[in-house]
Short mmCIF file of C-alpha atoms in Angstrom, two decimals:
data_model
loop_
_atom_site.label_atom_id
_atom_site.label_comp_id
_atom_site.label_asym_id
_atom_site.label_seq_id
_atom_site.Cartn_x
_atom_site.Cartn_y
_atom_site.Cartn_z
CA LEU A 1 0.00 0.00 0.00
CA HIS A 2 3.05 2.30 -0.13
CA THR A 3 1.97 4.13 -3.30
CA PRO A 4 0.92 7.76 -3.91
CA MET A 5 -2.80 6.89 -3.93
CA TYR A 6 -2.64 5.35 -0.46
CA PHE A 7 -0.48 8.20 0.81
CA PHE A 8 -3.30 10.57 -0.14
CA LEU A 9 -5.86 8.21 1.41
CA THR A 10 -3.89 8.31 4.66
CA GLN A 11 -4.07 12.09 4.65
CA LEU A 12 -7.80 11.97 3.85
CA SER A 13 -8.38 9.63 6.79
CA CYS A 14 -6.47 11.93 9.14
CA LEU A 15 -8.43 14.96 7.91
CA ASP A 16 -11.74 13.12 8.38
CA ILE A 17 -10.83 12.14 11.94
CA CYS A 18 -9.78 15.70 12.80
CA TYR A 19 -12.80 17.15 10.98
CA LEU A 20 -15.15 15.03 13.09
CA SER A 21 -13.20 15.78 16.28
CA VAL A 22 -13.81 19.51 15.87
CA ILE A 23 -17.60 19.12 16.05
CA VAL A 24 -18.77 15.77 17.41
CA PRO A 25 -17.26 15.91 20.96
CA LYS A 26 -19.02 19.22 21.69
CA ILE A 27 -22.30 17.86 20.31
CA LEU A 28 -21.98 14.75 22.52
CA GLU A 29 -21.18 16.92 25.54
CA ASN A 30 -24.28 19.03 24.93
CA LEU A 31 -26.45 15.92 24.53
CA MET A 32 -25.08 13.93 27.47
CA VAL A 33 -24.41 16.68 30.02
CA GLY A 34 -27.32 18.89 28.97
CA THR A 35 -25.26 22.04 28.39
CA ILE A 36 -26.00 24.13 25.32
CA GLY A 37 -23.34 26.81 25.64
CA ILE A 38 -19.97 27.61 24.12
CA SER A 39 -17.73 30.61 24.78
CA LYS A 40 -16.97 33.16 22.09
CA THR A 41 -13.33 32.06 22.09
CA GLY A 42 -14.37 28.41 21.89
CA CYS A 43 -16.68 29.24 19.00
CA ALA A 44 -13.86 31.04 17.15
CA VAL A 45 -11.47 28.13 17.69
CA GLN A 46 -14.09 25.66 16.50
CA MET A 47 -14.77 27.75 13.38
CA PHE A 48 -11.07 28.06 12.56
CA PHE A 49 -10.40 24.33 12.74
CA PHE A 50 -13.67 23.57 10.95
CA PHE A 51 -12.57 25.71 7.99
CA PHE A 52 -8.97 24.54 8.24
CA PHE A 53 -9.82 20.84 7.92
CA GLY A 54 -12.76 21.40 5.56
CA VAL A 55 -10.82 23.52 3.07
CA ALA A 56 -7.79 21.23 3.32
CA GLU A 57 -10.04 18.30 2.41
CA CYS A 58 -11.39 20.19 -0.62
CA PHE A 59 -7.89 20.74 -1.96
CA LEU A 60 -6.79 17.23 -1.01
CA LEU A 61 -9.64 15.79 -3.11
CA ALA A 62 -8.34 17.94 -5.99
CA ALA A 63 -4.82 16.56 -5.45
CA MET A 64 -6.23 13.03 -5.46
CA SER A 65 -8.01 13.72 -8.75
CA PHE A 66 -4.66 14.85 -10.22
CA ASP A 67 -3.15 11.58 -8.96
CA ARG A 68 -5.89 9.59 -10.75
CA TYR A 69 -5.41 11.73 -13.89
CA VAL A 70 -1.70 10.88 -14.03
CA ALA A 71 -2.38 7.19 -13.27
CA VAL A 72 -4.88 6.86 -16.14
CA CYS A 73 -3.47 9.26 -18.73
CA TYR A 74 0.27 8.72 -18.13
CA PRO A 75 0.56 5.23 -16.56
CA LEU A 76 4.16 4.64 -17.69
CA HIS A 77 5.30 7.93 -16.14
CA TYR A 78 3.15 7.66 -12.99
CA ILE A 79 5.92 6.79 -10.53
CA VAL A 80 8.22 9.47 -11.98
CA ILE A 81 5.61 12.26 -11.97
CA MET A 82 3.98 11.36 -8.64
CA ASN A 83 7.23 11.01 -6.71
CA SER A 84 7.49 11.47 -2.96
CA LYS A 85 8.47 15.15 -3.21
CA VAL A 86 5.47 16.01 -5.41
CA CYS A 87 3.04 14.14 -3.15
CA LYS A 88 4.34 15.84 0.00
CA SER A 89 4.25 19.25 -1.72
CA LEU A 90 0.62 18.75 -2.77
CA VAL A 91 -0.39 17.75 0.77
CA ALA A 92 1.54 20.69 2.25
CA GLY A 93 -0.29 23.00 -0.16
CA THR A 94 -3.67 21.70 1.03
CA TYR A 95 -2.80 22.47 4.66
CA ILE A 96 -1.48 25.93 3.76
CA CYS A 97 -4.72 26.76 1.94
CA GLY A 98 -6.76 25.46 4.89
CA THR A 99 -4.77 27.54 7.37
CA ALA A 100 -5.07 30.72 5.27
CA VAL A 101 -8.83 30.41 4.76
CA GLY A 102 -9.43 29.49 8.41
CA LEU A 103 -7.44 32.44 9.74
CA VAL A 104 -8.93 35.02 7.37
CA HIS A 105 -12.50 33.83 7.77
CA THR A 106 -12.38 33.54 11.57
CA THR A 107 -10.57 36.84 12.10
CA ILE A 108 -12.97 38.83 9.92
CA THR A 109 -16.12 37.16 11.31
CA PHE A 110 -15.25 37.64 14.99
CA SER A 111 -14.10 41.22 14.51
CA LEU A 112 -17.70 42.17 13.65
CA PRO A 113 -20.30 43.17 16.29
CA PHE A 114 -22.84 40.53 17.37
CA CYS A 115 -26.37 41.43 18.49
CA GLY A 116 -27.52 37.94 19.44
CA LEU A 117 -26.11 35.26 21.69
CA ALA A 118 -27.97 32.09 20.65
CA ILE A 119 -26.84 30.21 17.52
CA ASN A 120 -29.60 28.23 15.84
CA HIS A 121 -27.27 25.35 15.03
CA PHE A 122 -25.37 22.47 16.64
CA PHE A 123 -21.94 24.02 16.06
CA CYS A 124 -20.39 27.38 15.10
CA GLU A 125 -21.36 27.43 11.44
CA ILE A 126 -20.89 30.61 9.40
CA GLN A 127 -24.47 30.96 8.09
CA PRO A 128 -26.22 31.02 11.52
CA LEU A 129 -23.46 33.29 12.84
CA LEU A 130 -24.24 35.81 10.10
CA GLU A 131 -27.80 35.92 11.43
CA LEU A 132 -26.43 37.28 14.73
CA LEU A 133 -24.46 40.17 13.23
CA CYS A 134 -25.59 43.75 13.79
CA GLY A 135 -26.27 46.18 10.98
CA ASN A 136 -25.41 45.54 7.36
CA THR A 137 -24.28 41.93 6.83
CA PHE A 138 -23.78 42.26 3.08
CA PRO A 139 -19.94 42.56 3.25
CA SER A 140 -19.85 39.41 5.39
CA GLU A 141 -22.05 37.56 2.93
CA ILE A 142 -19.72 38.58 0.10
CA GLN A 143 -16.84 37.27 2.18
CA VAL A 144 -18.59 33.90 2.61
CA ILE A 145 -19.23 33.67 -1.13
CA ALA A 146 -15.62 34.60 -1.92
CA VAL A 147 -14.30 31.92 0.43
CA ALA A 148 -16.75 29.39 -1.02
CA VAL A 149 -15.63 30.19 -4.55
CA PHE A 150 -11.97 29.79 -3.58
CA ALA A 151 -12.38 26.71 -1.36
CA ILE A 152 -15.18 24.87 -3.18
CA ILE A 153 -15.38 26.02 -6.81
CA GLY A 154 -11.59 26.29 -7.31
CA PRO A 155 -10.74 22.67 -6.38
CA PHE A 156 -13.95 21.47 -8.05
CA LEU A 157 -12.85 22.98 -11.38
CA LEU A 158 -9.49 21.21 -11.04
CA ILE A 159 -11.32 17.93 -10.33
CA LEU A 160 -13.66 18.51 -13.26
CA TYR A 161 -10.75 19.17 -15.63
CA SER A 162 -8.95 16.03 -14.41
CA TYR A 163 -11.99 13.83 -14.97
CA ILE A 164 -12.71 15.28 -18.41
CA ARG A 165 -9.18 14.27 -19.42
CA ILE A 166 -9.61 10.88 -17.73
CA ILE A 167 -12.90 10.18 -19.53
CA LEU A 168 -11.43 11.18 -22.90
CA THR A 169 -8.49 8.86 -22.29
CA ILE A 170 -10.73 5.96 -21.23
CA LEU A 171 -12.91 6.35 -24.34
CA LYS A 172 -9.80 6.00 -26.52
CA MET A 173 -8.89 2.63 -24.97
CA SER A 174 -9.36 -0.29 -27.32
CA SER A 175 -10.74 -2.99 -25.00
CA ASP A 176 -13.73 -2.90 -22.67
CA GLU A 177 -11.66 -4.59 -19.98
CA SER A 178 -9.11 -1.77 -20.00
CA GLN A 179 -11.87 0.84 -19.84
CA GLN A 180 -13.55 -0.91 -16.93
CA LYS A 181 -10.27 -1.28 -15.04
CA ALA A 182 -9.37 2.39 -15.57
CA PHE A 183 -12.80 3.58 -14.48
CA SER A 184 -12.82 1.36 -11.39
CA THR A 185 -9.64 3.06 -10.12
CA CYS A 186 -11.49 6.40 -10.14
CA PHE A 187 -14.96 5.36 -9.02
CA SER A 188 -14.37 5.55 -5.26
CA HIS A 189 -12.80 9.00 -5.48
CA LEU A 190 -15.56 10.23 -7.77
CA LEU A 191 -18.23 9.01 -5.33
CA VAL A 192 -16.55 10.72 -2.35
CA VAL A 193 -16.20 13.97 -4.33
CA THR A 194 -19.88 13.85 -5.30
CA LEU A 195 -21.02 13.32 -1.70
CA PHE A 196 -18.78 16.03 -0.27
CA TYR A 197 -19.23 18.74 -2.88
CA SER A 198 -22.96 18.28 -3.47
CA THR A 199 -23.79 18.95 0.19
CA ALA A 200 -21.14 21.63 0.82
CA SER A 201 -21.89 23.64 -2.33
CA SER A 202 -25.66 23.46 -1.83
CA MET A 203 -25.21 25.11 1.57
CA TYR A 204 -22.45 27.67 1.03
CA LEU A 205 -23.47 28.79 -2.45
CA GLN A 206 -27.18 29.23 -1.73
CA PRO A 207 -28.61 32.79 -1.59
CA LYS A 208 -29.64 34.18 1.77
CA SER A 209 -33.29 34.40 0.66
CA SER A 210 -33.46 30.60 0.44
CA TYR A 211 -31.71 30.01 3.79
CA SER A 212 -33.53 27.56 6.06
CA ALA A 213 -32.19 26.65 9.52
CA SER A 214 -33.59 23.11 9.46
CA VAL A 215 -32.28 22.37 5.95
CA ASN A 216 -28.94 23.94 6.88
CA LYS A 217 -28.61 21.63 9.89
CA LEU A 218 -29.40 18.58 7.78
CA LEU A 219 -26.85 19.54 5.11
CA SER A 220 -24.22 20.31 7.76
CA LEU A 221 -24.80 16.92 9.39
CA SER A 222 -24.42 15.15 6.06
CA TYR A 223 -21.03 16.61 5.10
CA THR A 224 -19.55 16.96 8.59
CA VAL A 225 -20.53 13.53 9.97
CA MET A 226 -21.98 11.22 7.31
CA THR A 227 -19.43 11.83 4.53
CA PRO A 228 -16.33 11.24 6.74
CA LEU A 229 -18.09 8.15 8.10
CA LEU A 230 -18.73 6.78 4.60
CA ASN A 231 -15.29 7.57 3.14
CA PRO A 232 -13.40 4.59 4.63
CA ILE A 233 -16.29 2.27 3.73
CA ILE A 234 -16.34 3.49 0.13
CA TYR A 235 -12.59 3.18 -0.30
CA SER A 236 -12.16 -0.12 1.57
CA LEU A 237 -15.07 -2.28 0.44
CA ARG A 238 -14.33 -1.73 -3.26
CA ASN A 239 -10.56 -2.06 -2.99
CA GLU A 240 -9.05 -5.54 -3.29
CA GLU A 241 -5.61 -4.29 -2.19
CA VAL A 242 -7.00 -2.90 1.07
CA LYS A 243 -9.03 -6.06 1.71
CA GLY A 244 -5.98 -8.20 0.93
CA ALA A 245 -3.83 -6.18 3.34
CA LEU A 246 -6.50 -6.52 6.06
CA ARG A 247 -6.72 -10.30 5.53
CA LYS A 248 -2.93 -10.56 5.70
CA ARG A 249 -2.82 -8.48 8.89
CA TRP A 250 -5.65 -10.57 10.41
CA ARG A 251 -3.76 -13.81 9.76
#
């Protein structure tokens, strides 16, 4: 399993664990202890790490699509192109982007005046926080859209370009067996991307007029809890190499 694809999967697993750890422990505390409060500092810290891990995952999925693009379109040069230095640089870039977006977003949001104290959500999400701001919230909404375009649309366009090239390459293959094998290497990643981006984009790119607290909570739950929960299942159950490694480890 010591190949670039599994190196990226390791990073994805770590991000999913950290992503869940930002939100779920506080939710469990509120449910089990009965508390419903969080300090302003705690809310800011939660928002920073939420954006840090979320944005890093967006760019990591884009890096993984580039890995699949090289594997399908340039199979004989795969090991040379996706060497250890390139893989580590791509992962480092994802964390740098996550840190930048998290710092900028959190700093700007919590420098604004708040009129309310109760967030209609189960964690410090940006949309319900905007509802608590005093005065004109239009600049903050523009900020949210700008971050969404950078963190969601940017990596998505890279993923889309990679898969257009992958599909064109697969269609040029002579045998059906080769096409099926090439597509199967991308299916798990494509499914994870669809689950993550469909829920995240539908929430962050929606206009304020169509904002609904109940729908927002459902969408947040799907991409903060359900998607990280499904990722290891999607990648493991369809992967013979992972199942073979698990059987070997079990014996």
